[in-house]
mmCIF file of C-alpha atoms in Angstrom:
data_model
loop_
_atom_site.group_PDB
_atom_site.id
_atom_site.type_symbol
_atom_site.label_atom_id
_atom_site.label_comp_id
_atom_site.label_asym_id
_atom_site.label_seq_id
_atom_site.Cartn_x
_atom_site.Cartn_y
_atom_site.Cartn_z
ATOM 1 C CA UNK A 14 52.206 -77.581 44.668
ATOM 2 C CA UNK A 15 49.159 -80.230 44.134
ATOM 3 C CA UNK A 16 49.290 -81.537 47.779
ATOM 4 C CA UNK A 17 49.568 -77.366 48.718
ATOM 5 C CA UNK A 18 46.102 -77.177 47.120
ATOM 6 C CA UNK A 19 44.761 -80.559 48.665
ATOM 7 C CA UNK A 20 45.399 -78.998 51.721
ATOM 8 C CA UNK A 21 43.841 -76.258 51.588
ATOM 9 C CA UNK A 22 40.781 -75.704 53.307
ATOM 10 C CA UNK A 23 37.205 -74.841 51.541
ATOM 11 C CA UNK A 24 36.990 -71.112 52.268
ATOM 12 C CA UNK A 25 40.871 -71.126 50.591
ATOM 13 C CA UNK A 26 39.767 -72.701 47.469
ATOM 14 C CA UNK A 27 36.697 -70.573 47.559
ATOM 15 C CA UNK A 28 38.877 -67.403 48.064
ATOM 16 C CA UNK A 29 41.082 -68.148 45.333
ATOM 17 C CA UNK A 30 38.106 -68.923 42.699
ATOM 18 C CA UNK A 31 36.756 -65.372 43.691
ATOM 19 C CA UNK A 32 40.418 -63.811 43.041
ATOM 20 C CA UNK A 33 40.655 -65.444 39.378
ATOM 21 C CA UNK A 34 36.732 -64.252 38.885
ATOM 22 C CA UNK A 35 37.904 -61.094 39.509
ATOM 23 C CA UNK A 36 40.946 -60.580 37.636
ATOM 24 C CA UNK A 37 39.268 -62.421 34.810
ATOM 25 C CA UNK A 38 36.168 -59.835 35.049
ATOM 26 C CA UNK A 39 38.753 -56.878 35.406
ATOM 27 C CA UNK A 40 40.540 -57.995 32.092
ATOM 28 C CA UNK A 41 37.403 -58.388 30.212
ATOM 29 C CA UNK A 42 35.890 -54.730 31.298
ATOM 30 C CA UNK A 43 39.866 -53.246 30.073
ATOM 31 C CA UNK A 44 39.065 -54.583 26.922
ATOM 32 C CA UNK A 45 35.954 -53.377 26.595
ATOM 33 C CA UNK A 46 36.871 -50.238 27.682
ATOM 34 C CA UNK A 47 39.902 -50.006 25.246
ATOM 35 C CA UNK A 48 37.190 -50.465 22.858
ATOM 36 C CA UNK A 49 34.959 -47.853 23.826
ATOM 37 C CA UNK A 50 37.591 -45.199 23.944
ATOM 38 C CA UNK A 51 39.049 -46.113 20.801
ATOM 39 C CA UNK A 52 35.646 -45.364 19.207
ATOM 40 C CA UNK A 53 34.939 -42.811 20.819
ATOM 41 C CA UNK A 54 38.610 -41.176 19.593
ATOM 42 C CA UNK A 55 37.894 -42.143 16.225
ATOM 43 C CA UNK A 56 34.559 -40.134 16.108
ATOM 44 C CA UNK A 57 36.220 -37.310 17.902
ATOM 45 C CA UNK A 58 38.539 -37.294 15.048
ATOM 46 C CA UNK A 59 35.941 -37.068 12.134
ATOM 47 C CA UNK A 60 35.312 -33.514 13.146
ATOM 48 C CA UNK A 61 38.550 -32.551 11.435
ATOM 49 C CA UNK A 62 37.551 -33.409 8.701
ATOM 50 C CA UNK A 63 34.512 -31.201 8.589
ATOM 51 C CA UNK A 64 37.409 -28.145 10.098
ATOM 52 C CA UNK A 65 39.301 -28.506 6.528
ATOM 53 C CA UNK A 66 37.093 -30.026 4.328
ATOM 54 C CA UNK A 67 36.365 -26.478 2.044
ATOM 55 C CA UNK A 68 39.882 -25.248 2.175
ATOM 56 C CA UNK A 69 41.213 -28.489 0.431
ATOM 57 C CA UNK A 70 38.140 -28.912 -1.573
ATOM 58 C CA UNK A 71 38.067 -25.185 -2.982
ATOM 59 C CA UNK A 72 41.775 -25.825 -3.252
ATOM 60 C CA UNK A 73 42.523 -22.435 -1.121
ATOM 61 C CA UNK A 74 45.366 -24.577 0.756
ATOM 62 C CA UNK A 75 47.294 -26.915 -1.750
ATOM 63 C CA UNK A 76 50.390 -28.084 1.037
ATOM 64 C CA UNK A 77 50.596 -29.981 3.640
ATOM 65 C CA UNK A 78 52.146 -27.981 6.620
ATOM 66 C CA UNK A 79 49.515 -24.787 5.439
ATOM 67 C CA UNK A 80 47.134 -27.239 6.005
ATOM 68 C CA UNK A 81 47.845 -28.380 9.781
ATOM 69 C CA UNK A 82 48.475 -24.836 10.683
ATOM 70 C CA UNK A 83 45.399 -24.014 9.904
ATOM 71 C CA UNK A 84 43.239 -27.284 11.062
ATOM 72 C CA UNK A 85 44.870 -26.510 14.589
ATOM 73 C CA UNK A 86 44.329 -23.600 14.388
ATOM 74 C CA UNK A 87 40.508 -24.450 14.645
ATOM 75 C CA UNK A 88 41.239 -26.715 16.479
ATOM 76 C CA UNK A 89 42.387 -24.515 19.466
ATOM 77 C CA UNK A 90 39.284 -22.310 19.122
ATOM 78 C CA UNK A 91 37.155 -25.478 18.876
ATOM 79 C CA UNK A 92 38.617 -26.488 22.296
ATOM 80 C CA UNK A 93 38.053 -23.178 23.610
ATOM 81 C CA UNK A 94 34.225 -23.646 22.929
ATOM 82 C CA UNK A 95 33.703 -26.858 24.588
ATOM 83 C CA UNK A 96 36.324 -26.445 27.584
ATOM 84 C CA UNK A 97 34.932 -23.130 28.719
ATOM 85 C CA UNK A 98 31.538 -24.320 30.420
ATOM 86 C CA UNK A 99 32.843 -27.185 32.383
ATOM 87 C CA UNK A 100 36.082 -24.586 33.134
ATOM 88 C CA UNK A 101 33.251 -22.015 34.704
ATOM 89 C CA UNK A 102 31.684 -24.965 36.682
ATOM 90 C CA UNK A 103 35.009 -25.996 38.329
ATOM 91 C CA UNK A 104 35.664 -22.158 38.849
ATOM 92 C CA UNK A 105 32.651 -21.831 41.068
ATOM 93 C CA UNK A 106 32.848 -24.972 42.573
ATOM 94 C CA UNK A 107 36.152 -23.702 43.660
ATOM 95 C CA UNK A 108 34.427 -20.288 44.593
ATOM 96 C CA UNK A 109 31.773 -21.859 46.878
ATOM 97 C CA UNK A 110 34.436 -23.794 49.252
ATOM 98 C CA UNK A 111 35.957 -20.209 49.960
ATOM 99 C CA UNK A 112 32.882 -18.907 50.530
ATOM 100 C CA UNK A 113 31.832 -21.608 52.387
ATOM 101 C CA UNK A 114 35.037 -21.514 54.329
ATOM 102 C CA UNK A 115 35.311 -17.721 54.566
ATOM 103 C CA UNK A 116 31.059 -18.088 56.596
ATOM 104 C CA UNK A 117 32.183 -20.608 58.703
ATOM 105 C CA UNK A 118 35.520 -19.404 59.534
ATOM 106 C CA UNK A 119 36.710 -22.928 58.919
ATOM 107 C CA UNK A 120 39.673 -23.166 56.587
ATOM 108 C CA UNK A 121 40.566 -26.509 57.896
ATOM 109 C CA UNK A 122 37.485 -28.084 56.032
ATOM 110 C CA UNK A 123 38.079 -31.766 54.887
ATOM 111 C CA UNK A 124 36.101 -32.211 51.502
ATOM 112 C CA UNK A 125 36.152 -36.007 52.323
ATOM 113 C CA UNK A 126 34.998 -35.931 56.060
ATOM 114 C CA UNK A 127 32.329 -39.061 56.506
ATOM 115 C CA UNK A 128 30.844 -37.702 59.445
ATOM 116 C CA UNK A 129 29.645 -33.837 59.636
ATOM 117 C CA UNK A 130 31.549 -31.720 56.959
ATOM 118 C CA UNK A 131 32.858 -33.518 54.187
ATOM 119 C CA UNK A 132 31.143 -35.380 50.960
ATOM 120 C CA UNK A 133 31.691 -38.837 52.155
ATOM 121 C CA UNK A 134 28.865 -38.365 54.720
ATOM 122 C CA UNK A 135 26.408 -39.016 51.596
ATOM 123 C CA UNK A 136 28.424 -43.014 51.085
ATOM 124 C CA UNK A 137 28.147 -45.670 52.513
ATOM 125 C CA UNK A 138 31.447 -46.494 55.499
ATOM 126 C CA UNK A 139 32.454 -49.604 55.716
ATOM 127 C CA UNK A 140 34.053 -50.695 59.022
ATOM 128 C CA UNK A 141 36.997 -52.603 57.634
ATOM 129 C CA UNK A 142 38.214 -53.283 61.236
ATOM 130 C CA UNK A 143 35.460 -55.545 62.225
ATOM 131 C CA UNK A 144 35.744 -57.598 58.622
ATOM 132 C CA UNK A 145 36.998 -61.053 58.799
ATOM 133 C CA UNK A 146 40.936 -61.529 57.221
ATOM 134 C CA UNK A 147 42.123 -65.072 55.641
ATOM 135 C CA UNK A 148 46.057 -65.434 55.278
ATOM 136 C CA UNK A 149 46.469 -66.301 51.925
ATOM 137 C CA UNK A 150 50.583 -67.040 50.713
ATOM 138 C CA UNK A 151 51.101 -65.067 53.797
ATOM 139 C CA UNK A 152 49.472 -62.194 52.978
ATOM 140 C CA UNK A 153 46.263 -61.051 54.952
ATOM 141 C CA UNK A 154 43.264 -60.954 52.726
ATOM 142 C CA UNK A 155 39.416 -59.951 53.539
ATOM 143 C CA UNK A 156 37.395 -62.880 52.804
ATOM 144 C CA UNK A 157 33.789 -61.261 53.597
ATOM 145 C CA UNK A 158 32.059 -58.158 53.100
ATOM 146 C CA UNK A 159 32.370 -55.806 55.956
ATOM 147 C CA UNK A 160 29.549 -54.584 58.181
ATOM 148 C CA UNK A 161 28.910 -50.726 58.048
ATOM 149 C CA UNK A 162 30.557 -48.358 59.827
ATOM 150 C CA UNK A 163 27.282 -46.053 58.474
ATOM 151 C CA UNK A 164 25.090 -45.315 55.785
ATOM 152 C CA UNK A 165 24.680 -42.101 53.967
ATOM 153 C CA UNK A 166 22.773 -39.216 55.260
ATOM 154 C CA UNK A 167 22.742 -35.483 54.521
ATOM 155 C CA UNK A 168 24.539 -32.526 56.743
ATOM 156 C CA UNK A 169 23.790 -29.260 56.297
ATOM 157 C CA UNK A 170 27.295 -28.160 57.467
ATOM 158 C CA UNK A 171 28.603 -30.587 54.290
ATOM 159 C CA UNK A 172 27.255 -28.271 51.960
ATOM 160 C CA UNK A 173 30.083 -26.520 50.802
ATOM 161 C CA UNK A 174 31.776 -29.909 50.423
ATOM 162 C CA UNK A 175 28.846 -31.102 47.974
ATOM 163 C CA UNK A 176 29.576 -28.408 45.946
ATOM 164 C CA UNK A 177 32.955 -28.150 45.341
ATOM 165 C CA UNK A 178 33.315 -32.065 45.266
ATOM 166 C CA UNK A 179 30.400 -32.880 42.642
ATOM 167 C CA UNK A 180 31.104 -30.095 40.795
ATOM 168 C CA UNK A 181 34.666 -30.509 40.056
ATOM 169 C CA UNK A 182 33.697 -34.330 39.164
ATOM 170 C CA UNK A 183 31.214 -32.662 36.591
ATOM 171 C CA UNK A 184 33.537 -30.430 35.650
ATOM 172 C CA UNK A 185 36.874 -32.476 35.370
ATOM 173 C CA UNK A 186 34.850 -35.070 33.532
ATOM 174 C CA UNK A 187 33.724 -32.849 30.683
ATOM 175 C CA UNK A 188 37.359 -31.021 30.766
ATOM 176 C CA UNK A 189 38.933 -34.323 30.301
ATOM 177 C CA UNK A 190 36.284 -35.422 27.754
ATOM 178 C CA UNK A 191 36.632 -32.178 25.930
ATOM 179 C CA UNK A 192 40.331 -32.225 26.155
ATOM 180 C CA UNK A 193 40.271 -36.027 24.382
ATOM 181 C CA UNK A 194 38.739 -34.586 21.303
ATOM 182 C CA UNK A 195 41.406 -32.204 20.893
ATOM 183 C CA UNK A 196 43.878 -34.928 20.630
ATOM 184 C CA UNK A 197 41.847 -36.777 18.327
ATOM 185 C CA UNK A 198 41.020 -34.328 16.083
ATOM 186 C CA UNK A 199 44.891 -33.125 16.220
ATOM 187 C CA UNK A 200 45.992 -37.031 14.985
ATOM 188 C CA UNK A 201 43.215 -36.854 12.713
ATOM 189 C CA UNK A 202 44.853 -33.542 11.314
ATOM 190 C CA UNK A 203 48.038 -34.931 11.455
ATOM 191 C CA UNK A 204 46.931 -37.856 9.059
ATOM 192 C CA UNK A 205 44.962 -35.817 6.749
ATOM 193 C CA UNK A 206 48.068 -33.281 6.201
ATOM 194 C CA UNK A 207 50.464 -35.935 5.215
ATOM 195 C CA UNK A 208 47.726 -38.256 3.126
ATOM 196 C CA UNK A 209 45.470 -35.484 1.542
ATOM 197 C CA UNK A 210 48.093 -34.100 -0.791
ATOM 198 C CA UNK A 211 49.575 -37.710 -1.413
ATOM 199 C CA UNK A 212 49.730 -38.937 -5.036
ATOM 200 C CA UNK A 213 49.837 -42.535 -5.155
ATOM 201 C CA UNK A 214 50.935 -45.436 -8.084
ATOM 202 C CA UNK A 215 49.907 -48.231 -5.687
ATOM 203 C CA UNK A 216 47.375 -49.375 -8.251
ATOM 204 C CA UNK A 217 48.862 -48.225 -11.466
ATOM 205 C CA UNK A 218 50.237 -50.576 -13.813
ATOM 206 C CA UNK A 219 52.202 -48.677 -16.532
ATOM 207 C CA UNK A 220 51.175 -47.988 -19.888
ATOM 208 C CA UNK A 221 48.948 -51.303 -19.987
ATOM 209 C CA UNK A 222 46.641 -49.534 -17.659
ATOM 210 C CA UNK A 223 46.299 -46.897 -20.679
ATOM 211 C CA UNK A 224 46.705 -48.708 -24.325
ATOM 212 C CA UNK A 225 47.637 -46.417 -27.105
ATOM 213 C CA UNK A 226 44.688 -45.991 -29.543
ATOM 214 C CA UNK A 227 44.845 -48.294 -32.465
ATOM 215 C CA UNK A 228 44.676 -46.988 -35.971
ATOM 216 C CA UNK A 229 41.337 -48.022 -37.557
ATOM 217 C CA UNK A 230 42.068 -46.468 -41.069
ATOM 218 C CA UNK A 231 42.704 -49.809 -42.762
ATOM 219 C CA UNK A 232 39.105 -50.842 -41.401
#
């Protein structure tokens, strides 16, 4: 293996340093993400407690399966609110590529096309044909930047495309964020039913915790 990597020309060694750079850099931003959406679910979930804090409190629901019923029950209608918007967007977003479609007499449109109709006109192409390969543990591997195939530009016959494409994105975005808070809030729910109603000796000690009162006649 060590006289492998003596062989091994500069642009190899190079290549391989750029490989661990990026799996170390792709590790680190998992992390960091795991983070993020682990906060972010934990201050989705807080809004349960504000869906059954007066029924416990005013003690109107005293058990624990009464209790989910009824959080989830809120909870639905909660989703409801926040999933309808970004349900209407995808809606007509879906609308305006039938319309587009039904104008143009084109039902073969590809949302994707880079070059007249489709949303990938507005990206940047790269030309992977014309990039330079490196075998590396026989395995071909680009070892440069490609040059452009084209750059983005705007096509009036791409509208419909535009549309529906950004406007699902905006829309399946919020859906999906919308969509995490319901699960959230639902394990949140799930944890307050079975803890709320809990009585607990963790911390109690017996009848030392509570001494009998002494007699104080013979004072």
């Amino acid at each position: 293996m060590l006289n492998y990597l003596v062989s091994l020309t500069d642009n190899d060694k190079r290549l391989i340093i750029l490989l661990i750079l990026i799996f170390v850099l792709i590790f680190v931003i998992s992390g960091y993400l795991g983070k993020l959406i682990k906060r972010i679910m934990k201050s989705q979930g807080k809004k349960a407690d504000t869906l059954v804090h007066d029924v416990v409190v005013s003690g109107v629901i005293t058990s624990k399966k009464k209790l989910f019923i009824f959080g989830m029950r809120k909870n639905q209608r909660l989703l409801l609110k926040q999933a309808y918007i970004p349900f209407l967007i995808m809606l007509v977003a879906s609308l305006s590529i039938v319309i587009y479609c039904a104008i143009t007499g084109n039902w073969d449109v590809n949302i994707f096309d880079y070059k007249i109709e489709g949303v990938g006109t507005l990206f940047f192409l790269p030309d992977f044909e014309k990039a330079t390969y490196v075998n590396f543990f026989g395995t071909s591997i680009i070892s440069d930047w490609p040059p452009l195939l084209k750059g983005p530009h705007f096509e009036v016959e791409a509208i419909g495309s535009y549309i529906f494409f950004f406007g699902m994105l905006v829309g399946g975005l919020w859906f999906l964020y919308a969509t995490q808070a319901f699960i959230a809030r639902t394990h949140r729910l799930y944890k307050l039913a079975n803890n709320v109603f809990e009585k607990s000796l963790e911390n109690y000690g017996g009848m030392n915790d509570n001494p009998p009162p002494q007699n104080n006649d013979n004072i």
